[in-house]
């Protein structure tokens, strides 16, 4: 009986160890710091980031991602432009490759602020980066709180090699939990 009990415990411990190792290799937890992604993400929200999804699929426009900004900081932003895209904001509207693209995720913010001031100031990709299109291997990212976000309008494109992963789950606080944050 003792031998059988030891085997069960050993199998259980091995399984727990495999889950722990694979979880940390495949997913990461992050805490949102700051207001740059409000109202989608608030300061203090806890996130689960899928670290392997971009090994299997391409980055999609409007994915919420985490990327390495520098050696000490990771940022969470929304992908606005993918390789080959032209980007322009005019009259608070996003135009990608010359076509108007609605940003439904900004509606809550617009209603919350009730301001006549544009959420996103007018710009073209050329004015911001000197490039007419998002280069291969690069992304153009912005925070949802456009007036309070340090993003590609300030630091330019990010390299896809900087990606940590895609934010798939906001799990804290429970009252705001969601499974998909993409556009």
CSV table of N, CA and C in Angstrom, one decimal:
chain,number,residue,atom,x,y,z
A,1,UNK,N,0.8,-1.2,0.0
A,1,UNK,CA,0.0,0.0,0.0
A,1,UNK,C,0.9,1.3,0.0
A,2,UNK,N,2.0,1.2,0.8
A,2,UNK,CA,2.9,2.4,0.9
A,2,UNK,C,3.5,2.6,-0.5
A,3,UNK,N,3.9,1.6,-1.2
A,3,UNK,CA,4.5,1.7,-2.5
A,3,UNK,C,3.6,2.4,-3.5
A,4,UNK,N,2.4,2.0,-3.5
A,4,UNK,CA,1.4,2.5,-4.4
A,4,UNK,C,1.2,4.0,-4.1
A,5,UNK,N,1.1,4.3,-2.8
A,5,UNK,CA,0.9,5.7,-2.4
A,5,UNK,C,2.1,6.6,-2.8
A,6,UNK,N,3.3,6.1,-2.7
A,6,UNK,CA,4.5,6.8,-3.2
A,6,UNK,C,4.5,7.0,-4.7
A,7,UNK,N,4.0,6.1,-5.4
A,7,UNK,CA,4.0,6.2,-6.9
A,7,UNK,C,3.0,7.3,-7.2
A,8,UNK,N,1.8,7.3,-6.6
A,8,UNK,CA,0.8,8.3,-6.9
A,8,UNK,C,1.3,9.7,-6.5
A,9,UNK,N,2.0,9.8,-5.4
A,9,UNK,CA,2.6,11.1,-5.0
A,9,UNK,C,3.7,11.6,-6.0
A,10,UNK,N,4.5,10.6,-6.4
A,10,UNK,CA,5.6,10.9,-7.4
A,10,UNK,C,5.0,11.4,-8.7
A,11,UNK,N,3.9,10.7,-9.2
A,11,UNK,CA,3.3,11.1,-10.5
A,11,UNK,C,2.6,12.4,-10.3
A,12,UNK,N,2.0,12.7,-9.2
A,12,UNK,CA,1.4,14.0,-9.0
A,12,UNK,C,2.4,15.1,-8.9
A,13,UNK,N,3.5,14.9,-8.2
A,13,UNK,CA,4.6,15.9,-8.2
A,13,UNK,C,5.2,16.2,-9.6
A,14,UNK,N,5.4,15.1,-10.3
A,14,UNK,CA,6.0,15.2,-11.7
A,14,UNK,C,5.0,16.0,-12.5
A,15,UNK,N,3.7,15.7,-12.5
A,15,UNK,CA,2.7,16.4,-13.2
A,15,UNK,C,2.7,17.9,-12.9
A,16,UNK,N,2.7,18.2,-11.6
A,16,UNK,CA,2.7,19.6,-11.1
A,16,UNK,C,3.9,20.3,-11.6
A,17,UNK,N,5.1,19.7,-11.6
A,17,UNK,CA,6.3,20.3,-12.1
A,17,UNK,C,6.2,20.6,-13.6
A,18,UNK,N,5.7,19.7,-14.3
A,18,UNK,CA,5.6,19.9,-15.8
A,18,UNK,C,4.6,21.0,-16.1
A,19,UNK,N,3.5,21.1,-15.4
A,19,UNK,CA,2.5,22.2,-15.5
A,19,UNK,C,3.2,23.5,-15.2
A,20,UNK,N,3.9,23.6,-14.1
A,20,UNK,CA,4.5,24.8,-13.7
A,20,UNK,C,5.6,25.3,-14.7
A,21,UNK,N,6.4,24.4,-15.2
A,21,UNK,CA,7.5,24.7,-16.1
A,21,UNK,C,6.8,25.2,-17.4
A,22,UNK,N,5.9,24.4,-17.9
A,22,UNK,CA,5.3,24.8,-19.2
A,22,UNK,C,4.4,26.0,-19.1
A,23,UNK,N,3.8,26.3,-18.0
A,23,UNK,CA,3.0,27.5,-17.8
A,23,UNK,C,3.9,28.7,-17.9
A,24,UNK,N,5.0,28.7,-17.2
A,24,UNK,CA,5.9,29.8,-17.2
A,24,UNK,C,6.6,30.0,-18.6
A,25,UNK,N,6.8,28.9,-19.3
A,25,UNK,CA,7.4,29.0,-20.7
A,25,UNK,C,6.3,29.5,-21.7
A,26,UNK,N,5.1,29.2,-21.5
A,26,UNK,CA,4.0,29.5,-22.5
A,26,UNK,C,3.2,30.8,-22.1
A,27,UNK,N,3.1,31.1,-20.9
A,27,UNK,CA,2.3,32.3,-20.4
A,27,UNK,C,3.1,33.1,-19.4
A,28,UNK,N,2.8,34.4,-19.3
A,28,UNK,CA,3.4,35.2,-18.3
A,28,UNK,C,2.3,36.1,-17.7
A,29,UNK,N,2.4,36.4,-16.5
A,29,UNK,CA,1.5,37.3,-15.8
A,29,UNK,C,2.1,38.7,-15.8
A,30,UNK,N,1.3,39.7,-16.0
A,30,UNK,CA,1.7,41.1,-15.9
A,30,UNK,C,0.8,42.0,-15.1
A,31,UNK,N,1.3,43.0,-14.5
A,31,UNK,CA,0.4,44.0,-13.9
A,31,UNK,C,0.5,45.3,-14.7
A,32,UNK,N,-0.6,45.8,-15.0
A,32,UNK,CA,-0.7,47.1,-15.8
A,32,UNK,C,-0.2,48.2,-14.9
A,33,UNK,N,0.7,49.0,-15.4
A,33,UNK,CA,1.2,50.2,-14.6
A,33,UNK,C,0.9,51.4,-15.5
A,34,UNK,N,0.1,52.3,-15.0
A,34,UNK,CA,-0.2,53.5,-15.8
A,34,UNK,C,-1.6,53.6,-16.4
A,35,UNK,N,-1.8,54.6,-17.2
A,35,UNK,CA,-3.1,54.9,-17.7
A,35,UNK,C,-3.2,54.9,-19.2
A,36,UNK,N,-2.1,54.4,-19.9
A,36,UNK,CA,-2.0,54.6,-21.3
A,36,UNK,C,-3.0,53.7,-22.1
A,37,UNK,N,-3.5,52.6,-21.5
A,37,UNK,CA,-4.4,51.7,-22.2
A,37,UNK,C,-5.9,51.9,-21.7
A,38,UNK,N,-6.1,52.9,-20.9
A,38,UNK,CA,-7.5,53.1,-20.4
A,38,UNK,C,-8.4,53.4,-21.6
A,39,UNK,N,-9.6,53.0,-21.6
A,39,UNK,CA,-10.4,52.3,-20.6
A,39,UNK,C,-10.3,50.8,-20.7
A,40,UNK,N,-9.5,50.3,-21.8
A,40,UNK,CA,-9.4,48.8,-22.0
A,40,UNK,C,-8.7,48.2,-20.8
A,41,UNK,N,-7.6,48.8,-20.3
A,41,UNK,CA,-6.9,48.2,-19.2
A,41,UNK,C,-6.6,49.4,-18.2
A,42,UNK,N,-6.9,49.1,-17.0
A,42,UNK,CA,-6.7,50.1,-15.9
A,42,UNK,C,-5.4,49.8,-15.1
A,43,UNK,N,-4.8,50.8,-14.5
A,43,UNK,CA,-3.7,50.7,-13.6
A,43,UNK,C,-4.0,49.6,-12.6
A,44,UNK,N,-3.2,48.6,-12.5
A,44,UNK,CA,-3.4,47.6,-11.5
A,44,UNK,C,-4.0,46.3,-12.0
A,45,UNK,N,-4.6,46.3,-13.2
A,45,UNK,CA,-5.2,45.1,-13.8
A,45,UNK,C,-4.1,44.0,-13.9
A,46,UNK,N,-4.5,42.8,-13.7
A,46,UNK,CA,-3.6,41.7,-13.9
A,46,UNK,C,-3.9,41.0,-15.2
A,47,UNK,N,-2.9,40.7,-16.0
A,47,UNK,CA,-3.0,40.1,-17.3
A,47,UNK,C,-2.3,38.8,-17.5
A,48,UNK,N,-2.9,38.0,-18.3
A,48,UNK,CA,-2.2,36.7,-18.7
A,48,UNK,C,-1.8,36.9,-20.2
A,49,UNK,N,-0.5,36.8,-20.4
A,49,UNK,CA,0.1,37.0,-21.8
A,49,UNK,C,0.5,35.7,-22.4
A,50,UNK,N,0.0,35.5,-23.6
A,50,UNK,CA,0.3,34.2,-24.3
A,50,UNK,C,1.6,34.5,-25.0
A,51,UNK,N,2.7,33.8,-24.6
A,51,UNK,CA,4.0,34.0,-25.1
A,51,UNK,C,4.3,33.2,-26.4
A,52,UNK,N,3.5,32.3,-26.7
A,52,UNK,CA,3.8,31.4,-27.9
A,52,UNK,C,2.9,31.7,-29.1
A,53,UNK,N,1.8,32.4,-29.0
A,53,UNK,CA,0.9,32.6,-30.0
A,53,UNK,C,1.5,33.1,-31.3
A,54,UNK,N,2.5,34.0,-31.2
A,54,UNK,CA,3.1,34.5,-32.5
A,54,UNK,C,4.1,33.6,-33.1
A,55,UNK,N,4.4,32.5,-32.4
A,55,UNK,CA,5.2,31.4,-33.1
A,55,UNK,C,4.3,30.6,-34.0
A,56,UNK,N,2.9,30.7,-33.8
A,56,UNK,CA,2.0,30.0,-34.6
A,56,UNK,C,1.2,30.8,-35.6
A,57,UNK,N,1.0,32.1,-35.3
A,57,UNK,CA,0.2,33.0,-36.2
A,57,UNK,C,0.9,34.3,-36.3
A,58,UNK,N,0.4,35.1,-37.2
A,58,UNK,CA,0.9,36.5,-37.4
A,58,UNK,C,0.3,37.4,-36.4
A,59,UNK,N,0.9,38.5,-36.2
A,59,UNK,CA,0.3,39.6,-35.4
A,59,UNK,C,-0.8,40.2,-36.2
A,60,UNK,N,-2.0,40.4,-35.5
A,60,UNK,CA,-3.1,41.0,-36.2
A,60,UNK,C,-3.2,42.5,-35.7
A,61,UNK,N,-3.7,43.3,-36.6
A,61,UNK,CA,-4.0,44.6,-36.3
A,61,UNK,C,-5.0,44.7,-35.1
A,62,UNK,N,-4.8,45.5,-34.2
A,62,UNK,CA,-5.6,45.7,-33.0
A,62,UNK,C,-5.4,44.7,-31.9
A,63,UNK,N,-4.5,43.8,-32.1
A,63,UNK,CA,-4.1,42.9,-30.9
A,63,UNK,C,-3.5,43.8,-29.8
A,64,UNK,N,-3.8,43.4,-28.6
A,64,UNK,CA,-3.2,44.1,-27.4
A,64,UNK,C,-2.0,43.2,-27.1
A,65,UNK,N,-0.8,43.8,-27.1
A,65,UNK,CA,0.5,43.1,-27.0
A,65,UNK,C,1.3,43.6,-25.8
A,66,UNK,N,2.2,42.8,-25.4
A,66,UNK,CA,3.3,43.2,-24.4
A,66,UNK,C,4.6,43.1,-25.2
A,67,UNK,N,5.4,44.1,-25.1
A,67,UNK,CA,6.7,44.1,-25.8
A,67,UNK,C,7.8,44.7,-24.9
A,68,UNK,N,9.0,44.3,-25.1
A,68,UNK,CA,10.2,44.8,-24.4
A,68,UNK,C,10.5,46.2,-24.9
A,69,UNK,N,10.3,47.2,-24.1
A,69,UNK,CA,10.6,48.6,-24.4
A,69,UNK,C,12.0,48.9,-24.3
A,70,UNK,N,12.6,48.3,-23.2
A,70,UNK,CA,14.1,48.4,-22.9
A,70,UNK,C,14.4,47.2,-22.0
A,71,UNK,N,15.6,47.2,-21.5
A,71,UNK,CA,16.1,46.1,-20.7
A,71,UNK,C,15.3,46.0,-19.3
A,72,UNK,N,14.7,47.1,-18.9
A,72,UNK,CA,14.0,47.1,-17.6
A,72,UNK,C,12.5,47.1,-17.7
A,73,UNK,N,12.0,47.5,-18.8
A,73,UNK,CA,10.5,47.7,-18.9
A,73,UNK,C,9.9,47.0,-20.1
A,74,UNK,N,8.7,46.5,-19.8
A,74,UNK,CA,7.8,46.0,-20.9
A,74,UNK,C,6.6,46.9,-20.9
A,75,UNK,N,6.1,47.2,-22.2
A,75,UNK,CA,4.9,48.0,-22.4
A,75,UNK,C,3.8,47.2,-22.9
A,76,UNK,N,2.6,47.6,-22.6
A,76,UNK,CA,1.4,47.0,-23.2
A,76,UNK,C,0.8,48.1,-24.0
A,77,UNK,N,0.5,47.7,-25.3
A,77,UNK,CA,-0.1,48.7,-26.3
A,77,UNK,C,-0.9,47.9,-27.3
A,78,UNK,N,-1.6,48.6,-28.1
A,78,UNK,CA,-2.4,48.0,-29.2
A,78,UNK,C,-1.7,48.2,-30.5
A,79,UNK,N,-1.7,47.1,-31.3
A,79,UNK,CA,-1.1,47.1,-32.6
A,79,UNK,C,-2.1,47.9,-33.6
A,80,UNK,N,-1.6,49.0,-34.2
A,80,UNK,CA,-2.4,49.8,-35.1
A,80,UNK,C,-1.9,49.5,-36.5
A,81,UNK,N,-0.6,49.4,-36.7
A,81,UNK,CA,-0.1,49.1,-38.1
A,81,UNK,C,0.8,47.9,-38.1
A,82,UNK,N,0.6,47.1,-39.2
A,82,UNK,CA,1.4,45.9,-39.4
A,82,UNK,C,2.2,46.1,-40.7
A,83,UNK,N,3.2,45.3,-41.0
A,83,UNK,CA,4.1,45.5,-42.1
A,83,UNK,C,3.3,45.8,-43.4
A,84,UNK,N,3.7,46.9,-44.1
A,84,UNK,CA,3.1,47.2,-45.4
A,84,UNK,C,1.9,48.3,-45.2
A,85,UNK,N,1.5,48.5,-44.0
A,85,UNK,CA,0.4,49.5,-43.8
A,85,UNK,C,0.8,50.9,-44.0
A,86,UNK,N,0.0,51.8,-44.5
A,86,UNK,CA,0.1,53.2,-44.4
A,86,UNK,C,-0.9,53.6,-43.3
A,87,UNK,N,-0.6,54.6,-42.5
A,87,UNK,CA,-1.4,55.0,-41.4
A,87,UNK,C,-1.6,56.5,-41.4
A,88,UNK,N,-2.8,57.0,-41.2
A,88,UNK,CA,-3.1,58.4,-41.1
A,88,UNK,C,-4.2,58.6,-40.2
A,89,UNK,N,-4.1,59.7,-39.4
A,89,UNK,CA,-5.3,60.1,-38.6
A,89,UNK,C,-5.7,61.5,-39.1
A,90,UNK,N,-7.0,61.6,-39.4
A,90,UNK,CA,-7.5,62.9,-39.8
A,90,UNK,C,-8.9,63.0,-39.2
A,91,UNK,N,-9.1,64.2,-38.6
A,91,UNK,CA,-10.4,64.5,-38.0
A,91,UNK,C,-10.8,63.3,-37.0
A,92,UNK,N,-9.8,62.9,-36.2
A,92,UNK,CA,-10.0,61.9,-35.2
A,92,UNK,C,-10.4,60.5,-35.7
A,93,UNK,N,-10.1,60.3,-37.0
A,93,UNK,CA,-10.4,59.0,-37.6
A,93,UNK,C,-9.2,58.3,-38.2
A,94,UNK,N,-9.1,57.0,-38.0
A,94,UNK,CA,-8.0,56.2,-38.5
A,94,UNK,C,-8.2,55.8,-39.9
A,95,UNK,N,-7.2,56.0,-40.7
A,95,UNK,CA,-7.2,55.5,-42.1
A,95,UNK,C,-6.0,54.6,-42.3
A,96,UNK,N,-6.2,53.4,-42.7
A,96,UNK,CA,-5.2,52.4,-42.9
A,96,UNK,C,-5.2,52.0,-44.4
A,97,UNK,N,-4.1,52.2,-45.1
A,97,UNK,CA,-4.0,52.0,-46.5
A,97,UNK,C,-5.1,52.7,-47.3
A,98,UNK,N,-5.4,54.0,-46.8
A,98,UNK,CA,-6.4,54.8,-47.4
A,98,UNK,C,-7.8,54.6,-47.1
A,99,UNK,N,-8.1,53.5,-46.3
A,99,UNK,CA,-9.5,53.2,-45.9
A,99,UNK,C,-9.8,53.6,-44.5
A,100,UNK,N,-10.9,54.1,-44.2
A,100,UNK,CA,-11.3,54.4,-42.9
A,100,UNK,C,-11.6,53.1,-42.1
A,101,UNK,N,-11.0,53.0,-40.9
A,101,UNK,CA,-11.1,51.9,-40.1
A,101,UNK,C,-11.7,52.3,-38.7
A,102,UNK,N,-12.8,51.8,-38.3
A,102,UNK,CA,-13.4,52.1,-37.1
A,102,UNK,C,-12.7,51.5,-35.9
A,103,UNK,N,-12.5,52.2,-34.8
A,103,UNK,CA,-11.8,51.7,-33.6
A,103,UNK,C,-12.9,51.6,-32.5
A,104,UNK,N,-13.7,50.5,-32.6
A,104,UNK,CA,-14.7,50.4,-31.6
A,104,UNK,C,-14.3,50.4,-30.2
A,105,UNK,N,-13.1,49.9,-29.9
A,105,UNK,CA,-12.5,49.9,-28.6
A,105,UNK,C,-12.3,51.3,-27.9
A,106,UNK,N,-12.4,52.3,-28.8
A,106,UNK,CA,-12.3,53.7,-28.2
A,106,UNK,C,-13.6,54.3,-27.9
A,107,UNK,N,-14.7,53.7,-28.2
A,107,UNK,CA,-16.0,54.3,-27.9
A,107,UNK,C,-16.3,54.5,-26.4
A,108,UNK,N,-15.9,53.6,-25.5
A,108,UNK,CA,-16.1,53.8,-24.1
A,108,UNK,C,-15.3,55.0,-23.6
A,109,UNK,N,-14.1,55.2,-24.1
A,109,UNK,CA,-13.3,56.3,-23.7
A,109,UNK,C,-13.9,57.6,-24.2
A,110,UNK,N,-14.4,57.6,-25.4
A,110,UNK,CA,-15.0,58.8,-26.0
A,110,UNK,C,-16.2,59.2,-25.1
A,111,UNK,N,-17.0,58.3,-24.7
A,111,UNK,CA,-18.2,58.6,-23.9
A,111,UNK,C,-17.8,59.0,-22.5
A,112,UNK,N,-16.8,58.4,-22.0
A,112,UNK,CA,-16.3,58.8,-20.6
A,112,UNK,C,-15.8,60.2,-20.5
A,113,UNK,N,-15.1,60.6,-21.6
A,113,UNK,CA,-14.5,62.0,-21.5
A,113,UNK,C,-15.4,63.1,-21.9
A,114,UNK,N,-16.4,62.8,-22.8
A,114,UNK,CA,-17.3,63.8,-23.2
A,114,UNK,C,-16.6,65.1,-23.6
A,115,UNK,N,-15.6,65.0,-24.4
A,115,UNK,CA,-14.8,66.1,-24.8
A,115,UNK,C,-14.9,66.4,-26.3
A,116,UNK,N,-14.8,67.7,-26.6
A,116,UNK,CA,-14.8,68.0,-28.1
A,116,UNK,C,-13.4,67.9,-28.7
A,117,UNK,N,-12.5,67.8,-27.8
A,117,UNK,CA,-11.1,67.7,-28.2
A,117,UNK,C,-10.9,66.3,-28.8
A,118,UNK,N,-10.1,66.2,-30.0
A,118,UNK,CA,-9.9,64.9,-30.6
A,118,UNK,C,-9.2,64.0,-29.7
A,119,UNK,N,-9.5,62.7,-29.7
A,119,UNK,CA,-8.8,61.7,-28.9
A,119,UNK,C,-7.4,61.5,-29.5
A,120,UNK,N,-7.3,61.5,-30.8
A,120,UNK,CA,-6.1,61.2,-31.5
A,120,UNK,C,-5.8,62.4,-32.4
A,121,UNK,N,-4.7,63.1,-32.1
A,121,UNK,CA,-4.3,64.3,-32.9
A,121,UNK,C,-4.0,63.8,-34.4
A,122,UNK,N,-4.2,64.7,-35.3
A,122,UNK,CA,-3.9,64.4,-36.7
A,122,UNK,C,-2.4,64.1,-36.9
A,123,UNK,N,-2.1,63.1,-37.7
A,123,UNK,CA,-0.8,62.8,-38.1
A,123,UNK,C,-0.8,61.8,-39.3
A,124,UNK,N,0.4,61.7,-40.0
A,124,UNK,CA,0.6,60.7,-41.0
A,124,UNK,C,1.8,59.9,-40.5
A,125,UNK,N,1.9,58.7,-41.0
A,125,UNK,CA,3.1,57.8,-40.7
A,125,UNK,C,4.4,58.5,-41.1
A,126,UNK,N,4.3,59.1,-42.2
A,126,UNK,CA,5.5,59.8,-42.7
A,126,UNK,C,6.0,61.0,-41.8
A,127,UNK,N,5.0,61.7,-41.2
A,127,UNK,CA,5.3,62.8,-40.3
A,127,UNK,C,5.9,62.2,-39.0
A,128,UNK,N,5.5,61.1,-38.5
A,128,UNK,CA,5.9,60.6,-37.3
A,128,UNK,C,7.2,59.8,-37.4
A,129,UNK,N,7.3,59.0,-38.5
A,129,UNK,CA,8.5,58.1,-38.5
A,129,UNK,C,9.4,58.3,-39.7
A,130,UNK,N,9.0,59.2,-40.6
A,130,UNK,CA,9.8,59.4,-41.8
A,130,UNK,C,9.6,58.3,-42.9
A,131,UNK,N,8.8,57.3,-42.6
A,131,UNK,CA,8.5,56.2,-43.5
A,131,UNK,C,7.0,56.3,-44.0
A,132,UNK,N,6.8,55.9,-45.2
A,132,UNK,CA,5.4,56.0,-45.7
A,132,UNK,C,4.6,54.7,-45.4
A,133,UNK,N,5.3,53.6,-45.1
A,133,UNK,CA,4.7,52.3,-44.8
A,133,UNK,C,5.4,51.7,-43.6
A,134,UNK,N,4.7,50.9,-42.8
A,134,UNK,CA,5.3,50.1,-41.8
A,134,UNK,C,6.2,49.1,-42.4
A,135,UNK,N,7.5,49.2,-42.0
A,135,UNK,CA,8.5,48.3,-42.6
A,135,UNK,C,8.3,46.8,-42.2
A,136,UNK,N,8.9,45.9,-43.0
A,136,UNK,CA,8.8,44.5,-42.7
A,136,UNK,C,9.5,44.2,-41.3
A,137,UNK,N,8.9,43.4,-40.6
A,137,UNK,CA,9.4,43.0,-39.2
A,137,UNK,C,9.1,44.1,-38.2
A,138,UNK,N,8.3,45.1,-38.5
A,138,UNK,CA,8.1,46.2,-37.5
A,138,UNK,C,6.5,46.3,-37.3
A,139,UNK,N,6.2,47.0,-36.2
A,139,UNK,CA,4.8,47.3,-35.9
A,139,UNK,C,4.7,48.7,-35.4
A,140,UNK,N,3.5,49.3,-35.7
A,140,UNK,CA,3.2,50.6,-35.2
A,140,UNK,C,2.2,50.4,-34.1
A,141,UNK,N,2.5,50.8,-32.8
A,141,UNK,CA,1.6,50.6,-31.7
A,141,UNK,C,1.2,51.9,-31.0
A,142,UNK,N,0.0,51.9,-30.4
A,142,UNK,CA,-0.5,53.0,-29.7
A,142,UNK,C,-1.3,52.5,-28.5
A,143,UNK,N,-1.3,53.4,-27.4
A,143,UNK,CA,-2.2,53.1,-26.3
A,143,UNK,C,-3.6,53.6,-26.6
A,144,UNK,N,-4.6,53.0,-25.9
A,144,UNK,CA,-6.0,53.4,-26.2
A,144,UNK,C,-6.3,54.8,-25.6
A,145,UNK,N,-5.6,55.2,-24.6
A,145,UNK,CA,-5.7,56.5,-24.0
A,145,UNK,C,-4.8,57.4,-24.7
A,146,UNK,N,-5.2,57.8,-25.9
A,146,UNK,CA,-4.3,58.5,-26.9
A,146,UNK,C,-3.6,59.7,-26.4
A,147,UNK,N,-4.2,60.5,-25.5
A,147,UNK,CA,-3.6,61.7,-25.0
A,147,UNK,C,-2.6,61.4,-23.9
A,148,UNK,N,-2.5,60.2,-23.3
A,148,UNK,CA,-1.7,59.9,-22.2
A,148,UNK,C,-0.8,58.7,-22.5
A,149,UNK,N,-0.4,58.4,-23.7
A,149,UNK,CA,0.3,57.2,-24.0
A,149,UNK,C,1.6,57.5,-24.7
A,150,UNK,N,2.7,56.9,-24.1
A,150,UNK,CA,4.0,56.9,-24.8
A,150,UNK,C,4.0,55.7,-25.7
A,151,UNK,N,4.0,56.0,-27.0
A,151,UNK,CA,3.8,54.9,-28.0
A,151,UNK,C,4.6,55.2,-29.3
A,152,UNK,N,4.3,54.6,-30.3
A,152,UNK,CA,5.0,54.7,-31.6
A,152,UNK,C,5.0,56.1,-32.1
A,153,UNK,N,4.1,57.0,-31.7
A,153,UNK,CA,4.2,58.4,-32.1
A,153,UNK,C,5.4,59.1,-31.5
A,154,UNK,N,5.9,58.5,-30.4
A,154,UNK,CA,7.1,59.1,-29.7
A,154,UNK,C,8.3,58.3,-30.0
A,155,UNK,N,8.3,57.0,-29.9
A,155,UNK,CA,9.5,56.2,-30.1
A,155,UNK,C,9.6,55.4,-31.4
A,156,UNK,N,8.6,55.6,-32.3
A,156,UNK,CA,8.7,54.9,-33.6
A,156,UNK,C,8.2,53.5,-33.6
A,157,UNK,N,8.6,52.8,-34.6
A,157,UNK,CA,8.2,51.4,-34.8
A,157,UNK,C,8.8,50.5,-33.7
A,158,UNK,N,8.2,49.4,-33.4
A,158,UNK,CA,8.8,48.4,-32.6
A,158,UNK,C,9.1,47.2,-33.5
A,159,UNK,N,10.2,46.5,-33.2
A,159,UNK,CA,10.5,45.3,-33.9
A,159,UNK,C,9.7,44.1,-33.4
A,160,UNK,N,9.3,43.2,-34.3
A,160,UNK,CA,8.5,42.1,-33.9
A,160,UNK,C,9.4,41.2,-33.0
A,161,UNK,N,10.7,41.3,-33.0
A,161,UNK,CA,11.5,40.6,-32.1
A,161,UNK,C,11.4,41.0,-30.6
A,162,UNK,N,10.8,42.2,-30.4
A,162,UNK,CA,10.6,42.7,-29.1
A,162,UNK,C,9.4,42.2,-28.4
A,163,UNK,N,8.5,41.5,-29.2
A,163,UNK,CA,7.3,40.9,-28.7
A,163,UNK,C,7.5,39.9,-27.5
A,164,UNK,N,6.8,40.1,-26.4
A,164,UNK,CA,6.7,39.1,-25.4
A,164,UNK,C,5.5,38.2,-25.7
A,165,UNK,N,4.4,38.8,-26.1
A,165,UNK,CA,3.2,38.0,-26.4
A,165,UNK,C,1.9,38.8,-26.5
A,166,UNK,N,0.8,38.1,-26.7
A,166,UNK,CA,-0.5,38.7,-26.9
A,166,UNK,C,-1.2,38.7,-25.5
A,167,UNK,N,-1.9,39.8,-25.2
A,167,UNK,CA,-2.7,39.8,-24.0
A,167,UNK,C,-4.0,39.1,-24.3
A,168,UNK,N,-4.2,37.9,-23.7
A,168,UNK,CA,-5.4,37.1,-24.0
A,168,UNK,C,-6.4,37.2,-22.9
A,169,UNK,N,-6.0,37.4,-21.6
A,169,UNK,CA,-6.9,37.4,-20.5
A,169,UNK,C,-6.5,38.5,-19.5
A,170,UNK,N,-7.6,39.3,-19.2
A,170,UNK,CA,-7.5,40.2,-18.1
A,170,UNK,C,-8.2,39.6,-16.9
A,171,UNK,N,-7.5,39.2,-15.9
A,171,UNK,CA,-8.1,38.3,-14.9
A,171,UNK,C,-8.3,39.0,-13.5
A,172,UNK,N,-7.9,40.2,-13.3
A,172,UNK,CA,-8.1,40.9,-12.1
A,172,UNK,C,-8.2,42.4,-12.3
A,173,UNK,N,-9.1,43.1,-11.7
A,173,UNK,CA,-10.1,42.6,-10.8
A,173,UNK,C,-11.2,41.7,-11.5
A,174,UNK,N,-11.8,40.8,-10.8
A,174,UNK,CA,-12.7,39.9,-11.3
A,174,UNK,C,-13.9,40.6,-12.0
A,175,UNK,N,-14.3,41.7,-11.5
A,175,UNK,CA,-15.4,42.5,-12.1
A,175,UNK,C,-15.1,43.0,-13.5
A,176,UNK,N,-13.8,43.0,-13.9
A,176,UNK,CA,-13.5,43.5,-15.2
A,176,UNK,C,-12.8,42.4,-16.0
A,177,UNK,N,-12.9,41.1,-15.6
A,177,UNK,CA,-12.2,40.0,-16.3
A,177,UNK,C,-12.8,39.9,-17.7
A,178,UNK,N,-11.9,39.6,-18.6
A,178,UNK,CA,-12.3,39.4,-20.0
A,178,UNK,C,-11.3,38.4,-20.7
A,179,UNK,N,-11.8,37.7,-21.7
A,179,UNK,CA,-11.0,36.7,-22.4
A,179,UNK,C,-10.3,37.2,-23.7
A,180,UNK,N,-10.9,38.3,-24.3
A,180,UNK,CA,-10.3,38.7,-25.5
A,180,UNK,C,-10.3,40.3,-25.5
A,181,UNK,N,-9.1,40.8,-25.9
A,181,UNK,CA,-9.0,42.3,-25.9
A,181,UNK,C,-8.7,42.8,-27.3
A,182,UNK,N,-8.7,41.9,-28.2
A,182,UNK,CA,-8.4,42.4,-29.6
A,182,UNK,C,-9.6,43.2,-30.2
A,183,UNK,N,-9.3,43.8,-31.3
A,183,UNK,CA,-10.3,44.7,-31.9
A,183,UNK,C,-11.3,44.0,-32.7
